[in-house]
Amino acid sequence: MGHKLSKISIAVLSATALSQPLYVGAQEAQEEARNDVEVIEVSGIRASLASALNEKRYQNNLVEVIEAEDIGKLPDQNLAEVLENITGVQITREAGVGTGVQIRGTDANRTEINGVSTVGSGAGRSGIDFEDVSASIIAGLEVTKSPDAKTIEGSVGGTINLKTIRPLQLTEQLAAIRVQGENSSLTTDSNFQPRFSGTFGDNWDTDNGKIGIVLSGSYAEQDVTSFRPRADRDNLVASDSGFASAQAFDFLPIQFFVQDYDNFEYETKNLVGTIEWAPNDNTRFFFDAVINDQERLQESSRVQASGVSALNDISVPDEFETINFGSLGGTNLGSIQAALRGVIPVNLANDDDDPNLRFSSDTNSRVTDSKIFRLGGEWQGDKWKVFAEVASSSSDTTTPSFNTTLNFINPNAPLDAGGANDNSVPFAYDLRGGSLAFGIAEGAEFAPTAAQLLDPNNVVLRDVNIGRDTTENFEDAFRVDFTYFVDTMITSVDFGYRYNKSGSKREDIGTSVGLRTMDDSPRGNLFADLLVAGPDNFNEADGRDLFVKDFLLINPELVASDPDGVLATLQQALDVHGSSRSLSAPTASSSGFFDIEEETHALYAQANFEYEMFRGNFGVRYLQTDVTSLGNSITVDDEGNELVSRVTNTGDYDFILPRLNIVADVTDDVVLRFGAGKDIRRPNFNDLSTSVTFSTSPNPNVAIGNPGLTPEEVVSYDLSAEWYFAEASVVSVGIFHKTRKDLFVDQIVTPFEDPTTGFRDLTDPCEGGGIFNPIADINVFGPDLGTGVCVGTETKINDTGETTQKGIEFAVQYDLSGFESELGWASGFGVLANYTIQEFSGGEAENSATSRASNVFAATTGVDDIDVSAVQGLLNLSENAYNFTLYYEKYGLSARMRYTWREAYRTDDFGSTSSFPWGFPAVQGDRGQLNASVTYDVNENLNVGVEAVNLTESEVEQYCVNENALLCFQGLTDRRITLGANYRF
């Protein structure tokens, strides 16, 4: 039974006609498909699904396709979540918003727009950030899992191509607007955030040929909130320690508590413009412009219970839980008891300033302007087709930040006798039921009241960190492709050349001032105009009773709107207080600068064939790349002055990348595919840089680049079968196998900490491991106040071992519309489901337990000199994942519900630190998420609807060492509801 595609689907189906040469066989097949299906008018979900299946079915390689059901109506608001609908694709989120995409378990993918490479806001290689592009301006997308020779190199998992509308493919004028409002369940701002988008497109026959134009634009605001509690229990109180807190058994005491409130406010502006001109039937020219303007303002807060580890020797938990560490690296790590519930008291005889309370305001923003321009054309004769284009992608990013920390001075406890600007506060904690909860121990000796916590006179300024880092990324490219048509089994031969120059330049601009004494730290009454009460709704996500509700912050909104005024007010407070320290505007850091450029020449040739039931292509791609890296070499003269000199390093490499795709149309309904090919993945720019950036905190690792990194190599094999058993319906199964060489892995070196005192080395060099950070606060890692302490390092290296990824993908799509006479209203239902199972093996690069963790494992195993290590493997890889979508479309009603689940995976995203807890990547637990939408066609022009993201407010759980071992971090995410209307003219 046939159907007629909607205008938008027809435009998308033919989008590639102006972006790259097509094979004659594929052109004919697509044209036949269009002719075959233009019978009954169908729109909405069914039209998009049918069009996407047609697009996939007649491709000569393995490509997954999603197309909008109408103007600006992809299945989800966020492009990462759109991609999550595809078999073999999982995503990672920040504060509940999709930001990262893993294709077949890897982040090493590329993103294009209309076939043009994009560049991101950071130093990565995957392309534009998905939160920077509104789904409303994208008409469809493709994920190429099995590349051919003309596919641009650089992807391990797949290449994502975002497609916009092509004006010459429109059959009538196109005009639509969309108005929406989105609300977050956890934000303190209860208003709906606006979203507007609109599209206009048309084409005209003139005396000079056919001319078409499409303009699409969007404006969106989004307020996204998540709560992230963290509890560290990575030390040991041994039964024979002699501590007053010692029990008859060894146990893990509390080391640290964090109550993170993450709030991100997005303002995204997108504009897409396309002009096409066909002076005759054989020639077409085009110009595309994509302009994105993203401003992401972070207004986050952090409450810390610091110095709680200083009370480990006397703080006795009221309740314990058993932690089973499981096995790691072939070693059974046994079990141990861990603090679960209790009070960390104030004991002035033991420590006169710990534990203490800190309040931080994080206003890290990102302002990104990205632009993509594309100019080209094509000509086709009887035997030849020529396509040429020049393209430019750029992304300029500034990351203004103004982060401050206040110490709470408890008026009920004496000041530190040593003059430090912190003093003691009692804490209560209750980690039962998987809730990492802590708060003020109300009723305990020295406990402050709510009024005291909100009194400006009871806080002092501790830290001011200001940054205005800049990153400039670009890629300029020229390509020319030729196709020669042949009337044999080889239907055509493609060959071409591509030149691109890409680069990344970073300036580390900042200033940091740490105040550690009462003599230097002004009290809050001297800058009271800057202070506001922090968010008091940390319990809204899970209903917890225990949390810090009353605290003060430097107003993040004021910091964002008037940073210079805030800086001046704080400086005045320092002056009035009589502090010896002063604040200054950010300045460029010599050690944080790098400028890296690459030039690549690529040649390819491939033959396209069709014989009886077989079709496909085979070919080879050759590339040669030159790399130039500019950085600073910094030395110190006899008087302590920095001597800075520019250093240039150069390198080059070349690769031959063979690729093969075979498709067998076994029957009218069954398609078999086989693909084999080689690709590479270049290292991120910042991983090549020798620049170093230090933090004033002693906790983050210092990232050290590795200019010796070589590109990863991957050899991939795909085998799949597709059965198109009904209209808009398919069952498919696929097997993939990837062999990877020189995998990028994190090499983390942690500094040694004395197992008794917790102190680190305070002098350079760091014999026990790590690097000396001259500006980091010593904090609890030394006996006295001051700066300068050994911290961890993090470096990307090539794994010397070969690694393997393999998996199986299942998918089913079934539409009941063909049974209308039998089912009536129920014929409106349809389902989509997919399941991916994959595994990773091999590799030699290992992570090792920290000195603290080794001390614990010695107790759990009875092996005093135990050395626990494990191969790092591939981060963000879930071995099992599935998607299930149920939709209904009939009588003008369109409803969709999608549940996505992915199994646990290891990650380096652990709270606000880049450290691996316990020396190993954290494990993010199993998680599912439910999204839903309902829309209704009021008439032919007007559609109204509601969409919901994360209906059940599914939380994130992270475990240390192994899954379900030691819960150490949570992410409590929001539910987002969007109301809106679409109008088509």
PDB file of C-alpha atoms in Angstrom, residues 13-160:
ATOM      1  CA  LEU A  13      14.876  12.756   0.756  1.00  0.00           C
ATOM      2  CA  SER A  14      16.482  14.712  -2.060  1.00  0.00           C
ATOM      3  CA  ALA A  15      18.775  16.880   0.081  1.00  0.00           C
ATOM      4  CA  THR A  16      21.876  15.025  -1.031  1.00  0.00           C
ATOM      5  CA  ALA A  17      21.231  15.888  -4.664  1.00  0.00           C
ATOM      6  CA  LEU A  18      23.141  19.149  -4.311  1.00  0.00           C
ATOM      7  CA  SER A  19      25.585  18.092  -1.635  1.00  0.00           C
ATOM      8  CA  GLN A  20      27.413  15.196  -3.282  1.00  0.00           C
ATOM      9  CA  PRO A  21      27.413  13.069  -6.445  1.00  0.00           C
ATOM     10  CA  LEU A  22      24.928  10.212  -6.522  1.00  0.00           C
ATOM     11  CA  TYR A  23      25.214   6.906  -8.293  1.00  0.00           C
ATOM     12  CA  VAL A  24      22.981   6.346 -11.288  1.00  0.00           C
ATOM     13  CA  GLY A  25      21.551   3.184  -9.757  1.00  0.00           C
ATOM     14  CA  ALA A  26      20.738   4.926  -6.488  1.00  0.00           C
ATOM     15  CA  GLN A  27      19.156   7.847  -8.342  1.00  0.00           C
ATOM     16  CA  GLU A  28      16.910   5.550 -10.323  1.00  0.00           C
ATOM     17  CA  ALA A  29      15.984   3.520  -7.256  1.00  0.00           C
ATOM     18  CA  GLN A  30      15.063   6.614  -5.285  1.00  0.00           C
ATOM     19  CA  GLU A  31      13.013   7.992  -8.163  1.00  0.00           C
ATOM     20  CA  GLU A  32      11.214   4.669  -8.526  1.00  0.00           C
ATOM     21  CA  ALA A  33      10.569   4.658  -4.774  1.00  0.00           C
ATOM     22  CA  ARG A  34       9.007   8.095  -4.958  1.00  0.00           C
ATOM     23  CA  ASN A  35       6.843   7.148  -7.905  1.00  0.00           C
ATOM     24  CA  ASP A  36       5.760   3.938  -6.204  1.00  0.00           C
ATOM     25  CA  VAL A  37       4.629   5.588  -2.990  1.00  0.00           C
ATOM     26  CA  GLU A  38       2.823   8.710  -4.203  1.00  0.00           C
ATOM     27  CA  VAL A  39      -0.725   7.404  -3.857  1.00  0.00           C
ATOM     28  CA  ILE A  40      -2.354   8.382  -0.559  1.00  0.00           C
ATOM     29  CA  GLU A  41      -1.758  11.579   1.387  1.00  0.00           C
ATOM     30  CA  VAL A  42      -0.072  10.787   4.702  1.00  0.00           C
ATOM     31  CA  SER A  43       1.690  13.220   6.999  1.00  0.00           C
ATOM     32  CA  GLY A  44       3.219  13.325  10.442  1.00  0.00           C
ATOM     33  CA  ILE A  45       5.014  10.439  12.103  1.00  0.00           C
ATOM     34  CA  ARG A  46       4.174   7.869   9.419  1.00  0.00           C
ATOM     35  CA  ALA A  47       5.415  10.068   6.592  1.00  0.00           C
ATOM     36  CA  SER A  48       8.722  10.702   8.340  1.00  0.00           C
ATOM     37  CA  LEU A  49       9.221   7.014   9.162  1.00  0.00           C
ATOM     38  CA  ALA A  50       8.381   5.855   5.652  1.00  0.00           C
ATOM     39  CA  SER A  51      10.615   8.474   4.068  1.00  0.00           C
ATOM     40  CA  ALA A  52      13.488   7.584   6.382  1.00  0.00           C
ATOM     41  CA  LEU A  53      13.155   3.888   5.548  1.00  0.00           C
ATOM     42  CA  ASN A  54      13.168   4.652   1.813  1.00  0.00           C
ATOM     43  CA  GLU A  55      16.307   6.719   2.265  1.00  0.00           C
ATOM     44  CA  LYS A  56      18.051   3.974   4.226  1.00  0.00           C
ATOM     45  CA  ARG A  57      16.905   1.123   1.998  1.00  0.00           C
ATOM     46  CA  TYR A  58      18.431   2.454  -1.209  1.00  0.00           C
ATOM     47  CA  GLN A  59      21.746   3.568   0.230  1.00  0.00           C
ATOM     48  CA  ASN A  60      24.784   1.597  -0.925  1.00  0.00           C
ATOM     49  CA  ASN A  61      26.270   1.597   2.567  1.00  0.00           C
ATOM     50  CA  LEU A  62      24.900   1.292   6.107  1.00  0.00           C
ATOM     51  CA  VAL A  63      23.189   4.581   6.941  1.00  0.00           C
ATOM     52  CA  GLU A  64      20.569   5.270   9.614  1.00  0.00           C
ATOM     53  CA  VAL A  65      18.096   8.072   8.870  1.00  0.00           C
ATOM     54  CA  ILE A  66      15.701  10.221  10.895  1.00  0.00           C
ATOM     55  CA  GLU A  67      13.508  12.820   9.235  1.00  0.00           C
ATOM     56  CA  ALA A  68      11.246  15.492  10.633  1.00  0.00           C
ATOM     57  CA  GLU A  69       7.532  14.729  10.566  1.00  0.00           C
ATOM     58  CA  ASP A  70       6.868  18.369   9.696  1.00  0.00           C
ATOM     59  CA  ILE A  71       8.640  21.711   9.687  1.00  0.00           C
ATOM     60  CA  GLY A  72      10.794  21.951  12.818  1.00  0.00           C
ATOM     61  CA  LYS A  73       9.371  18.735  14.271  1.00  0.00           C
ATOM     62  CA  LEU A  74      12.071  16.160  14.836  1.00  0.00           C
ATOM     63  CA  PRO A  75      11.141  13.582  17.521  1.00  0.00           C
ATOM     64  CA  ASP A  76      12.903  15.526  20.295  1.00  0.00           C
ATOM     65  CA  GLN A  77      13.858  19.110  21.113  1.00  0.00           C
ATOM     66  CA  ASN A  78      17.509  18.219  21.711  1.00  0.00           C
ATOM     67  CA  LEU A  79      19.602  16.850  18.840  1.00  0.00           C
ATOM     68  CA  ALA A  80      21.477  14.420  21.063  1.00  0.00           C
ATOM     69  CA  GLU A  81      18.155  12.970  22.190  1.00  0.00           C
ATOM     70  CA  VAL A  82      17.022  12.795  18.565  1.00  0.00           C
ATOM     71  CA  LEU A  83      20.065  10.664  17.813  1.00  0.00           C
ATOM     72  CA  GLU A  84      19.235   8.429  20.772  1.00  0.00           C
ATOM     73  CA  ASN A  85      16.358   7.044  18.671  1.00  0.00           C
ATOM     74  CA  ILE A  86      18.898   5.330  16.406  1.00  0.00           C
ATOM     75  CA  THR A  87      20.000   1.744  16.965  1.00  0.00           C
ATOM     76  CA  GLY A  88      23.460   1.589  18.498  1.00  0.00           C
ATOM     77  CA  VAL A  89      23.441   5.202  19.726  1.00  0.00           C
ATOM     78  CA  GLN A  90      23.553   6.229  23.383  1.00  0.00           C
ATOM     79  CA  ILE A  91      24.011   9.700  24.816  1.00  0.00           C
ATOM     80  CA  THR A  92      25.473  11.376  27.876  1.00  0.00           C
ATOM     81  CA  ARG A  93      23.825  14.317  29.585  1.00  0.00           C
ATOM     82  CA  GLU A  94      24.867  17.370  31.571  1.00  0.00           C
ATOM     83  CA  ALA A  95      22.219  18.506  34.055  1.00  0.00           C
ATOM     84  CA  GLY A  96      19.771  16.318  32.150  1.00  0.00           C
ATOM     85  CA  VAL A  97      20.489  17.898  28.739  1.00  0.00           C
ATOM     86  CA  GLY A  98      21.927  15.679  26.020  1.00  0.00           C
ATOM     87  CA  THR A  99      25.458  16.820  25.208  1.00  0.00           C
ATOM     88  CA  GLY A 100      27.486  13.793  24.120  1.00  0.00           C
ATOM     89  CA  VAL A 101      26.737  11.034  21.618  1.00  0.00           C
ATOM     90  CA  GLN A 102      28.248   7.566  21.576  1.00  0.00           C
ATOM     91  CA  ILE A 103      27.837   5.563  18.375  1.00  0.00           C
ATOM     92  CA  ARG A 104      28.506   1.898  18.998  1.00  0.00           C
ATOM     93  CA  GLY A 105      30.069   2.712  22.333  1.00  0.00           C
ATOM     94  CA  THR A 106      32.488   5.441  21.303  1.00  0.00           C
ATOM     95  CA  ASP A 107      32.587   9.237  21.463  1.00  0.00           C
ATOM     96  CA  ALA A 108      35.019   9.295  18.544  1.00  0.00           C
ATOM     97  CA  ASN A 109      32.548  10.479  15.895  1.00  0.00           C
ATOM     98  CA  ARG A 110      32.210  13.372  13.466  1.00  0.00           C
ATOM     99  CA  THR A 111      29.359  15.844  12.956  1.00  0.00           C
ATOM    100  CA  GLU A 112      28.607  17.546   9.647  1.00  0.00           C
ATOM    101  CA  ILE A 113      25.924  19.953   8.474  1.00  0.00           C
ATOM    102  CA  ASN A 114      24.928  19.385   4.848  1.00  0.00           C
ATOM    103  CA  GLY A 115      28.097  17.361   4.383  1.00  0.00           C
ATOM    104  CA  VAL A 116      30.396  20.104   5.723  1.00  0.00           C
ATOM    105  CA  SER A 117      32.656  19.398   8.691  1.00  0.00           C
ATOM    106  CA  THR A 118      31.778  21.345  11.823  1.00  0.00           C
ATOM    107  CA  VAL A 119      34.011  22.472  14.678  1.00  0.00           C
ATOM    108  CA  GLY A 120      33.089  22.628  18.344  1.00  0.00           C
ATOM    109  CA  SER A 121      33.494  25.115  21.146  1.00  0.00           C
ATOM    110  CA  GLY A 122      36.318  23.190  22.821  1.00  0.00           C
ATOM    111  CA  ALA A 123      39.397  21.403  21.572  1.00  0.00           C
ATOM    112  CA  GLY A 124      37.653  18.184  20.551  1.00  0.00           C
ATOM    113  CA  ARG A 125      37.245  16.610  17.128  1.00  0.00           C
ATOM    114  CA  SER A 126      33.596  15.576  17.163  1.00  0.00           C
ATOM    115  CA  GLY A 127      32.285  18.865  15.806  1.00  0.00           C
ATOM    116  CA  ILE A 128      29.615  21.290  16.873  1.00  0.00           C
ATOM    117  CA  ASP A 129      28.062  20.961  20.328  1.00  0.00           C
ATOM    118  CA  PHE A 130      24.586  19.475  20.039  1.00  0.00           C
ATOM    119  CA  GLU A 131      23.097  21.947  22.521  1.00  0.00           C
ATOM    120  CA  ASP A 132      24.253  24.762  20.211  1.00  0.00           C
ATOM    121  CA  VAL A 133      21.933  23.741  17.361  1.00  0.00           C
ATOM    122  CA  SER A 134      18.179  23.803  17.755  1.00  0.00           C
ATOM    123  CA  ALA A 135      16.459  20.708  16.384  1.00  0.00           C
ATOM    124  CA  SER A 136      13.822  23.020  14.920  1.00  0.00           C
ATOM    125  CA  ILE A 137      16.123  24.114  12.073  1.00  0.00           C
ATOM    126  CA  ILE A 138      17.158  20.586  11.133  1.00  0.00           C
ATOM    127  CA  ALA A 139      14.987  18.718   8.642  1.00  0.00           C
ATOM    128  CA  GLY A 140      16.640  15.344   9.064  1.00  0.00           C
ATOM    129  CA  LEU A 141      19.836  13.580   9.913  1.00  0.00           C
ATOM    130  CA  GLU A 142      21.913  10.626   8.808  1.00  0.00           C
ATOM    131  CA  VAL A 143      24.349   8.463  10.735  1.00  0.00           C
ATOM    132  CA  THR A 144      26.813   6.701   8.444  1.00  0.00           C
ATOM    133  CA  LYS A 145      28.055   3.580  10.202  1.00  0.00           C
ATOM    134  CA  SER A 146      29.870   2.024   7.244  1.00  0.00           C
ATOM    135  CA  PRO A 147      31.735   4.706   5.259  1.00  0.00           C
ATOM    136  CA  ASP A 148      32.689   4.603   1.595  1.00  0.00           C
ATOM    137  CA  ALA A 149      35.900   5.972   0.129  1.00  0.00           C
ATOM    138  CA  LYS A 150      34.582   9.488  -0.307  1.00  0.00           C
ATOM    139  CA  THR A 151      33.396   9.731   3.310  1.00  0.00           C
ATOM    140  CA  ILE A 152      35.676  12.166   5.134  1.00  0.00           C
ATOM    141  CA  GLU A 153      38.004  10.439   7.561  1.00  0.00           C
ATOM    142  CA  GLY A 154      38.012  10.954  11.326  1.00  0.00           C
ATOM    143  CA  SER A 155      35.272   8.775  12.803  1.00  0.00           C
ATOM    144  CA  VAL A 156      35.390   5.511  14.721  1.00  0.00           C
ATOM    145  CA  GLY A 157      31.695   4.985  15.460  1.00  0.00           C
ATOM    146  CA  GLY A 158      30.002   6.932  12.684  1.00  0.00           C
ATOM    147  CA  THR A 159      29.550  10.232  10.889  1.00  0.00           C
ATOM    148  CA  ILE A 160      26.493  12.346  11.755  1.00  0.00           C
TER     149      ILE A 160
END
